Coordinates of C-alpha atoms in Angstrom, one line a residue:
M25 CA -10.4 0.6 -47.0
P26 CA -13.2 -1.1 -49.0
E27 CA -15.3 -3.7 -47.3
P28 CA -15.2 -7.3 -48.7
N29 CA -17.3 -7.6 -51.9
A30 CA -17.8 -3.8 -52.1
L31 CA -17.4 -2.2 -55.5
L32 CA -14.1 -0.3 -56.0
R33 CA -13.9 3.4 -56.7
I34 CA -10.5 4.2 -58.3
L35 CA -9.1 7.6 -58.8
V36 CA -6.6 7.9 -61.8
V37 CA -4.4 11.0 -61.8
E38 CA -3.0 11.1 -65.3
D39 CA -2.6 14.0 -67.8
N40 CA -1.6 11.9 -70.9
P41 CA -4.8 10.9 -72.8
A42 CA -3.1 7.9 -74.4
D43 CA -1.8 6.5 -71.2
L44 CA -5.1 7.2 -69.5
F45 CA -7.0 5.4 -72.3
V46 CA -4.7 2.3 -72.0
L47 CA -4.9 2.3 -68.2
E48 CA -8.7 2.6 -68.1
G49 CA -9.0 -0.3 -70.6
L50 CA -6.8 -2.5 -68.5
L51 CA -8.8 -1.7 -65.4
W52 CA -12.0 -2.8 -66.9
K53 CA -10.3 -6.0 -68.2
T54 CA -9.3 -7.0 -64.7
R55 CA -11.8 -9.2 -62.8
L56 CA -11.8 -6.7 -59.9
P57 CA -15.3 -5.5 -58.7
I58 CA -14.8 -2.0 -60.1
G59 CA -17.7 0.3 -59.6
Q60 CA -16.3 3.6 -60.8
I61 CA -13.2 5.1 -62.3
I62 CA -12.7 8.8 -61.4
K63 CA -10.2 10.8 -63.5
A64 CA -8.0 13.8 -62.8
K65 CA -5.4 15.6 -64.9
S66 CA -3.6 17.5 -62.2
N67 CA -2.9 17.8 -58.5
E68 CA -5.3 20.7 -58.2
E69 CA -8.1 18.6 -59.9
A70 CA -7.2 15.6 -57.7
N71 CA -7.5 17.8 -54.6
F72 CA -11.0 18.8 -55.6
L73 CA -12.1 15.2 -56.2
L74 CA -10.5 13.9 -53.0
N75 CA -12.5 16.5 -51.0
N76 CA -15.7 15.4 -52.6
E77 CA -15.2 11.7 -53.4
Q78 CA -14.1 8.7 -51.4
P79 CA -12.0 6.5 -53.7
N80 CA -10.6 3.2 -52.5
L81 CA -7.3 3.4 -54.5
I82 CA -5.3 6.1 -56.3
L83 CA -3.2 5.4 -59.5
L84 CA -0.8 8.4 -59.6
D85 CA 1.4 9.5 -62.5
L86 CA 4.4 11.4 -61.2
S87 CA 4.6 13.8 -64.1
L88 CA 1.7 16.3 -63.9
P89 CA 1.3 19.8 -65.2
D90 CA 1.4 21.4 -61.8
S91 CA 3.7 18.9 -60.0
A92 CA 6.5 16.5 -60.8
G93 CA 8.4 13.6 -59.2
I94 CA 8.3 12.9 -55.5
E95 CA 6.5 16.1 -54.8
S96 CA 3.4 14.8 -56.7
F97 CA 3.3 11.8 -54.4
K98 CA 3.9 13.7 -51.2
H99 CA 1.1 16.2 -52.1
I100 CA -1.5 13.5 -52.8
N101 CA -0.4 11.3 -49.8
H102 CA -0.7 14.3 -47.5
I103 CA -4.2 14.9 -48.6
A104 CA -5.3 11.2 -48.5
P105 CA -3.0 9.4 -46.1
A106 CA -5.4 6.5 -45.6
I107 CA -5.9 5.7 -49.3
P108 CA -3.4 3.3 -51.0
I109 CA -1.4 4.8 -53.8
I110 CA 0.2 3.0 -56.8
V111 CA 2.7 5.1 -58.6
L112 CA 2.8 5.1 -62.5
T113 CA 6.2 5.8 -63.9
G114 CA 8.4 5.4 -67.0
L115 CA 11.5 3.3 -67.3
S116 CA 13.7 6.4 -66.9
D117 CA 12.0 7.2 -63.5
M118 CA 12.6 3.8 -61.8
E119 CA 14.8 5.4 -59.1
M120 CA 12.1 8.0 -58.4
A121 CA 9.5 5.2 -58.1
L122 CA 11.6 3.4 -55.5
E123 CA 11.9 6.7 -53.6
T124 CA 8.1 7.0 -53.5
M125 CA 7.9 3.4 -52.2
A126 CA 10.2 4.4 -49.3
A127 CA 8.0 7.5 -48.7
G128 CA 4.9 5.3 -48.3
A129 CA 3.6 4.3 -51.7
Q130 CA 2.1 0.8 -51.8
D131 CA 3.5 -0.2 -55.2
Y132 CA 4.7 1.2 -58.6
L133 CA 4.0 0.1 -62.2
V134 CA 6.1 1.0 -65.2
K135 CA 4.0 2.3 -68.1
G136 CA 3.8 -0.2 -71.0
E137 CA 5.3 -3.0 -68.9
F138 CA 2.2 -4.4 -67.2
D139 CA -1.0 -6.1 -68.3
E140 CA -4.4 -6.5 -66.7
K141 CA -3.2 -9.4 -64.6
L142 CA -0.2 -7.6 -63.1
L143 CA -2.4 -4.5 -62.6
S144 CA -5.0 -6.6 -60.8
K145 CA -2.4 -8.2 -58.5
S146 CA -0.9 -4.8 -57.8
I147 CA -4.2 -3.3 -56.8
Q148 CA -5.2 -6.2 -54.6
Y149 CA -1.7 -6.2 -53.0
S150 CA -1.8 -2.4 -52.4
I151 CA -5.2 -2.4 -50.9
E152 CA -4.4 -5.2 -48.6
R153 CA -1.0 -3.7 -47.6
K154 CA -2.5 -0.4 -46.9
R155 CA -5.2 -2.1 -44.8
N156 CA -2.5 -3.9 -42.8
L157 CA -0.5 -0.7 -42.4
E158 CA -3.6 1.2 -41.3
N159 CA -4.4 -1.5 -38.7
I160 CA -0.9 -1.3 -37.4
R161 CA -1.1 2.5 -37.3
I162 CA -4.4 2.4 -35.4
S163 CA -2.9 -0.3 -33.1
N164 CA 0.1 1.9 -32.5
E165 CA -2.1 4.9 -31.8
R166 CA -4.0 2.9 -29.3
Y167 CA -0.8 1.7 -27.7
R168 CA 0.6 5.3 -27.6
S169 CA -2.7 6.5 -26.1
L170 CA -2.7 3.7 -23.6
F171 CA 0.9 4.3 -22.7
Y172 CA 1.2 8.1 -22.7
Y173 CA -2.3 8.9 -21.3
N174 CA -2.6 6.0 -18.8
P175 CA -3.9 7.2 -15.4
M176 CA -0.9 5.3 -13.8
A177 CA 2.7 6.3 -14.1
I178 CA 4.6 4.1 -16.6
F179 CA 8.3 4.1 -17.2
I180 CA 10.6 1.8 -19.3
W181 CA 14.1 1.1 -18.1
D182 CA 17.0 -0.7 -19.6
L183 CA 17.7 -4.1 -17.9
A184 CA 21.5 -3.8 -18.3
S185 CA 22.3 -0.2 -17.7
H186 CA 19.1 0.6 -15.6
E187 CA 18.7 3.8 -17.7
I188 CA 15.2 5.2 -18.0
L189 CA 14.3 5.0 -21.7
E190 CA 10.7 6.3 -21.9
V191 CA 8.0 7.6 -19.6
N192 CA 4.3 8.6 -19.9
D193 CA 2.6 11.8 -18.9
M194 CA 1.5 10.6 -15.5
A195 CA 5.1 9.7 -14.6
E196 CA 6.1 13.3 -15.4
K197 CA 3.2 14.5 -13.1
E198 CA 4.0 12.1 -10.3
Y199 CA 7.7 12.6 -10.1
G200 CA 8.0 16.2 -11.3
Y201 CA 10.6 15.5 -14.1
T202 CA 10.1 16.4 -17.7
R203 CA 10.5 13.6 -20.3
D204 CA 13.9 15.0 -21.3
E205 CA 15.0 15.0 -17.7
F206 CA 13.7 11.5 -17.1
V207 CA 15.8 9.9 -19.9
K208 CA 19.0 11.3 -18.2
L209 CA 18.2 9.4 -15.0
T210 CA 18.6 5.8 -14.0
L211 CA 16.3 3.6 -11.9
W212 CA 18.4 4.3 -8.8
D213 CA 17.7 8.0 -9.0
L214 CA 14.0 7.3 -8.1
R215 CA 14.9 5.2 -5.0
T216 CA 15.9 6.2 -1.5
P217 CA 19.3 5.0 -0.4
E218 CA 17.8 2.6 2.2
N219 CA 16.1 0.8 -0.6
Y220 CA 19.2 0.2 -2.7
N221 CA 19.8 -3.3 -1.5
K222 CA 16.1 -4.2 -2.1
L223 CA 16.3 -2.7 -5.6
K224 CA 19.5 -4.7 -6.4
L225 CA 17.8 -8.0 -5.4
F226 CA 14.7 -7.1 -7.5
I227 CA 16.8 -6.3 -10.6
E228 CA 18.5 -9.7 -10.2
H229 CA 15.1 -11.4 -9.8
I230 CA 13.4 -9.8 -12.8
A231 CA 16.5 -10.4 -15.0
A232 CA 15.9 -14.1 -14.4
S233 CA 12.2 -14.0 -15.0
E234 CA 10.0 -13.4 -18.1
D235 CA 6.7 -13.2 -16.2
L236 CA 4.7 -10.2 -14.9
D237 CA 6.1 -9.4 -11.5
S238 CA 4.9 -7.2 -8.8
G239 CA 7.7 -5.3 -7.1
G240 CA 5.3 -4.6 -4.3
I241 CA 5.1 -1.2 -2.5
W242 CA 8.2 0.9 -3.0
E243 CA 9.2 4.2 -1.5
H244 CA 10.2 6.5 -4.4
I245 CA 11.7 10.0 -4.3
T246 CA 10.5 12.9 -6.6
K247 CA 12.4 15.7 -8.2
N248 CA 11.8 18.0 -5.2
G249 CA 12.8 15.3 -2.7
E250 CA 9.3 14.3 -1.6
R251 CA 8.9 10.7 -0.7
I252 CA 6.0 8.9 -2.2
F253 CA 4.8 5.3 -2.0
M254 CA 4.1 3.5 -5.3
N255 CA 2.6 0.0 -5.9
V256 CA 4.7 -1.2 -8.9
F257 CA 4.0 -4.0 -11.5
S258 CA 6.8 -4.8 -13.9
H259 CA 7.5 -7.1 -16.8
R260 CA 10.2 -7.7 -19.4
I261 CA 9.8 -6.2 -22.9
Q262 CA 11.8 -5.4 -26.0
F263 CA 12.1 -1.7 -26.5
N264 CA 14.1 -0.3 -29.5
E265 CA 15.9 -3.6 -29.7
R266 CA 17.0 -3.4 -26.1
N267 CA 16.1 -5.8 -23.2
A268 CA 14.0 -3.6 -21.0
V269 CA 11.4 -3.6 -18.2
M270 CA 8.1 -1.7 -18.3
A271 CA 7.0 -0.6 -14.8
I272 CA 3.5 0.5 -14.1
A273 CA 3.3 2.4 -10.8
Q274 CA 0.2 3.4 -8.9
N275 CA 0.6 6.2 -6.3
I276 CA -0.9 4.9 -3.0
T277 CA 0.7 7.6 -0.7
G278 CA -2.7 9.1 0.0
K279 CA -4.2 5.6 0.7
L280 CA -1.4 4.7 3.1
L281 CA -1.7 8.1 4.9
L282 CA -5.5 7.6 5.2
E283 CA -5.0 4.0 6.6
K284 CA -2.4 5.4 9.0
K285 CA -4.8 8.1 10.2
L286 CA -7.6 5.6 10.6
E287 CA -5.3 3.3 12.6
E288 CA -4.2 6.3 14.8
E289 CA -7.9 7.2 15.3
R290 CA -8.7 3.6 16.2
L291 CA -5.9 3.4 18.7
I292 CA -7.0 6.7 20.2
K293 CA -10.6 5.4 20.5
Q294 CA -9.3 2.1 21.9
K295 CA -7.3 4.0 24.5
E296 CA -10.3 6.1 25.4
I297 CA -12.4 3.0 25.9
A298 CA -9.6 1.4 28.0
E299 CA -9.2 4.5 30.1
A300 CA -13.0 4.7 30.7
V301 CA -13.0 1.0 31.7
I302 CA -10.1 1.4 34.1
K303 CA -11.6 4.5 35.7
T304 CA -14.9 2.6 36.1
Q305 CA -13.1 -0.3 37.7
E306 CA -11.3 2.1 40.1
Q307 CA -14.6 3.8 40.9
E308 CA -16.2 0.4 41.6
R309 CA -13.3 -0.6 43.8
H310 CA -13.6 2.7 45.7
D311 CA -17.4 2.2 46.1
I312 CA -17.0 -1.4 47.3
S313 CA -14.2 -0.4 49.7
R314 CA -16.4 2.4 51.2
E315 CA -19.4 0.1 51.4
L316 CA -17.3 -2.5 53.2
H317 CA -15.7 0.0 55.6
D318 CA -18.7 2.3 56.3
N319 CA -21.6 -0.2 56.2
V320 CA -20.5 -3.9 56.6
N321 CA -17.8 -3.2 59.1
Q322 CA -20.2 -1.0 61.2
Q323 CA -22.8 -3.7 61.3
L324 CA -20.2 -6.3 62.3
T325 CA -18.9 -4.0 65.0
V326 CA -22.5 -3.5 66.4
A327 CA -22.9 -7.4 66.3
M328 CA -19.7 -7.6 68.4
M329 CA -21.1 -5.3 70.9
Y330 CA -24.3 -7.3 71.3
I331 CA -22.3 -10.6 71.6
A332 CA -20.1 -9.0 74.3
S333 CA -23.2 -7.9 76.2
A334 CA -24.8 -11.4 75.8
E335 CA -21.6 -13.0 77.0
K336 CA -21.8 -11.2 80.3
K337 CA -25.4 -12.1 80.9
Q338 CA -25.4 -15.7 79.8
A339 CA -22.5 -17.6 81.4
P340 CA -23.6 -21.1 80.1
G341 CA -23.1 -20.0 76.5
A342 CA -20.2 -17.7 77.0
D343 CA -17.7 -20.0 75.1
L344 CA -19.9 -20.1 72.0
L345 CA -20.4 -16.4 72.1
R346 CA -16.7 -15.8 72.6
Q347 CA -16.0 -18.0 69.6
S348 CA -18.5 -16.1 67.5
A349 CA -16.9 -12.9 68.5
D350 CA -13.5 -14.2 67.3
F351 CA -15.0 -15.1 63.9
I352 CA -16.5 -11.6 63.6
L353 CA -13.2 -10.0 64.6
H354 CA -11.4 -12.0 61.9
A355 CA -14.0 -10.9 59.3
I356 CA -13.6 -7.3 60.3
E357 CA -9.8 -7.6 59.8
E358 CA -10.2 -9.3 56.5
I359 CA -12.6 -6.6 55.3
R360 CA -10.2 -3.9 56.4
R361 CA -7.4 -5.7 54.4
L362 CA -9.6 -6.0 51.3
S363 CA -10.7 -2.4 51.7
K364 CA -7.1 -1.2 51.8
G365 CA -6.2 -3.2 48.8
L366 CA -9.1 -1.8 46.8
V367 CA -8.3 1.9 47.3
T368 CA -4.5 1.6 47.7
P369 CA -4.1 4.7 49.9
L370 CA -0.4 3.9 50.2
I371 CA 0.3 5.2 46.7
K372 CA -0.9 8.7 47.5
D373 CA 0.5 8.7 51.0
F374 CA 3.8 6.8 50.6
G375 CA 4.4 6.1 46.9
L376 CA 4.2 3.2 44.5
V377 CA 7.2 1.3 45.8
K378 CA 5.8 1.2 49.3
A379 CA 2.4 0.2 48.0
I380 CA 3.9 -2.8 46.1
E381 CA 6.0 -3.7 49.2
S382 CA 2.8 -3.7 51.3
V383 CA 1.1 -6.1 48.8
L384 CA 4.2 -8.4 48.9
E385 CA 4.3 -8.3 52.7
D386 CA 0.7 -9.5 52.8
V387 CA 1.6 -12.3 50.4
N388 CA 4.5 -13.3 52.6
G389 CA 2.2 -13.5 55.6
V390 CA 0.2 -16.3 54.1
N391 CA 2.6 -17.9 51.5
T392 CA 6.1 -19.5 51.7
M393 CA 7.1 -18.4 48.2
K394 CA 10.4 -16.5 48.0
I395 CA 9.7 -13.0 46.8
E396 CA 12.4 -10.5 45.6
F397 CA 11.5 -6.9 44.8
V398 CA 14.1 -4.7 43.1
S399 CA 13.5 -1.0 42.7
D400 CA 16.9 0.6 43.1
T401 CA 16.8 2.7 39.9
F402 CA 13.2 3.8 40.2
F403 CA 12.1 7.3 41.4
E404 CA 8.6 8.5 41.2
E405 CA 8.3 12.1 42.5
D406 CA 7.5 13.5 39.0
I407 CA 5.2 10.6 37.8
H408 CA 1.4 11.0 37.4
Y409 CA -0.7 9.2 40.0
D410 CA -2.9 7.5 37.3
F411 CA 0.2 5.9 35.8
K412 CA 1.5 4.7 39.2
L413 CA -1.9 3.3 40.0
S414 CA -1.9 1.3 36.7
L415 CA 1.6 -0.1 37.5
F416 CA 0.3 -1.1 40.9
R417 CA -2.8 -2.8 39.4
I418 CA -0.5 -4.7 36.9
V419 CA 1.6 -6.0 39.8
Q420 CA -1.4 -6.8 41.9
E421 CA -3.1 -8.6 39.0
Q422 CA 0.0 -10.7 38.1
V423 CA 0.8 -11.5 41.7
N424 CA -2.7 -12.8 42.1
N425 CA -2.3 -14.9 38.9
V426 CA 0.9 -16.4 40.3
L427 CA -0.7 -17.2 43.6
K428 CA -3.8 -18.8 42.1
H429 CA -2.2 -20.7 39.1
A430 CA 1.6 -20.8 39.0
E431 CA 2.5 -23.1 41.9
A432 CA 5.7 -21.1 42.0
T433 CA 8.3 -21.1 44.7
E434 CA 10.1 -18.0 43.5
L435 CA 8.8 -14.6 42.3
K436 CA 11.0 -11.7 41.2
I437 CA 9.6 -8.2 40.5
E438 CA 11.9 -5.5 39.1
L439 CA 10.8 -1.9 38.7
G440 CA 13.3 0.5 37.2
R441 CA 13.8 3.7 35.2
N442 CA 16.3 5.1 32.8
I443 CA 16.5 8.4 30.8
N444 CA 14.0 7.3 28.2
S445 CA 11.7 4.7 29.8
I446 CA 10.2 3.1 32.9
Y447 CA 10.3 -0.7 32.9
L448 CA 8.6 -3.5 34.9
S449 CA 9.4 -7.2 35.0
I450 CA 7.5 -9.9 36.8
C451 CA 9.0 -13.4 36.6
D452 CA 8.1 -16.7 38.4
N453 CA 9.4 -20.3 38.3
G454 CA 6.0 -21.8 38.2
V455 CA 4.2 -24.3 35.9
G456 CA 3.8 -21.7 33.1
F457 CA 1.0 -21.9 30.6
D458 CA 0.2 -22.0 26.9
L459 CA 0.1 -18.3 25.8
A460 CA -2.0 -19.1 22.8
V461 CA -4.8 -20.5 25.1
Q462 CA -4.4 -18.0 27.9
K463 CA -3.9 -14.7 26.0
K464 CA -7.7 -14.1 25.9
G465 CA -8.1 -14.4 29.6
I466 CA -9.5 -11.4 31.5
G467 CA -6.3 -11.1 33.7
L468 CA -3.9 -10.7 30.7
Y469 CA -6.5 -8.5 29.0
N470 CA -6.6 -6.1 32.0
I471 CA -2.8 -6.0 32.1
T472 CA -2.3 -5.4 28.3
S473 CA -5.0 -2.7 28.3
R474 CA -3.2 -0.8 31.0
V475 CA 0.1 -1.2 29.2
E476 CA -1.4 0.1 25.9
L477 CA -3.1 3.0 27.6
F478 CA 0.3 4.5 28.3
N479 CA 1.9 3.6 24.9
G480 CA 3.8 0.8 26.5
T481 CA 5.0 -2.5 25.1
I482 CA 4.7 -5.9 26.7
S483 CA 6.4 -9.2 26.0
I484 CA 5.4 -12.5 27.7
H485 CA 7.7 -15.5 27.6
T486 CA 6.1 -18.7 28.9
A487 CA 5.4 -22.3 28.2
P488 CA 4.0 -25.3 30.2
T489 CA 6.5 -26.2 33.0
S490 CA 8.8 -23.2 32.1
G491 CA 7.5 -20.5 34.4
C492 CA 6.4 -17.0 33.1
A493 CA 8.5 -13.9 32.5
M494 CA 6.5 -10.7 31.8
H495 CA 8.4 -7.6 30.6
M496 CA 6.9 -4.2 30.2
S497 CA 8.4 -0.9 29.0
F498 CA 6.8 2.6 28.9
P499 CA 8.3 5.6 27.1
I500 CA 8.6 8.6 29.3
T501 CA 6.1 11.0 27.8
Q502 CA 3.8 13.8 29.0
A503 CA 1.1 11.2 29.5
I504 CA 2.8 9.7 32.5
M505 CA 4.5 12.8 33.9
R506 CA 2.9 15.2 36.4
H507 CA 2.1 18.6 34.8

């Protein structure tokens, strides 16, 4: 197309010298900025000129020595599809002229029936019409390129019938269907049955909306039955005079799998850290217990011996010495009790249930709280020691929390087992607490860490003045069973 204010180069394809003379005269009479008139007498000569020249317009006679009628137009239009063509015809060829218009000619002029003004208007109209058509063609090509070669899958579906009307190349690649196979499917064929209700609600929603809408992440099914996850954006369009929806879908299956793998690795690392912390705590407990038993207790025992000896030799201070001996004896007993609680020898020797009962007996010795322990359905012969030790520490931790903070008068502990899981519940009727405030406490952190270490779940129900109910469940897996 000529640039504005550029001189026009016009190719005239006409074999009649008289008609050519009249037409050339009329062209020069127009006020158009004509720079050059190029002349050809046949299709063959026009071919040669079009290969060597760049005209802005073609005036074409349909009756040529080597071609006639619609074939003359088709031949020239095929060689120069981007150049506007005005067909020159006689009165007897009006029907043929209209046929060329339907085939893509920009205009036609009847020989002897137009002057320079009509010719000028026809040329200007034809150039502008061709320019607009070319812009539309380029726009359509860009759209087709954007649609068919888009790196994301795109499919268009009918809003009423849900039939798939068109797809791009990436949709064929993602789903495994050819384009011919796709257009025989409906939207439902790409969804898994468990998503049918969600799809029904989405169709109702987008039917009532004209805006761009994100359908979110959908699980789709491919031709070979593989399930993929697509992030879909949809909006209403008109397609071939039908109300339709264009869906642009990005495959995020790999991303979700990677996120899942990273989350699994994070949980594994978190478990490793929790396991290391718990082992360190148990080792510290063992070291402290041994130090209390082997060192502090021995020193206190020696002190008792010296006091007993001094008591015999110094009658006037015997009462004070005897009183000191009683204090030291109580200290020795307390250290023995602490030492036993730290290393929990009862678990290895008598089992978890006996160890818990021992802790509760100690609590009953110094507290009037009513304690109920139920373990009728629990058996532990095939359970790993580390898991039993974690359950014991959870009970020990929570019982200490109840004694220190709950002001409870009743405490119930239930330890049980079924075919799939082991469960532990600890409930009190104390003052309760605000879980949002207390959930970061070291006590609850230690409990939840031990629960998560063995893939367990924990739920805590509490509120100020409403007591506390703690329920834990552990799936029976190889991690908690003795090998």
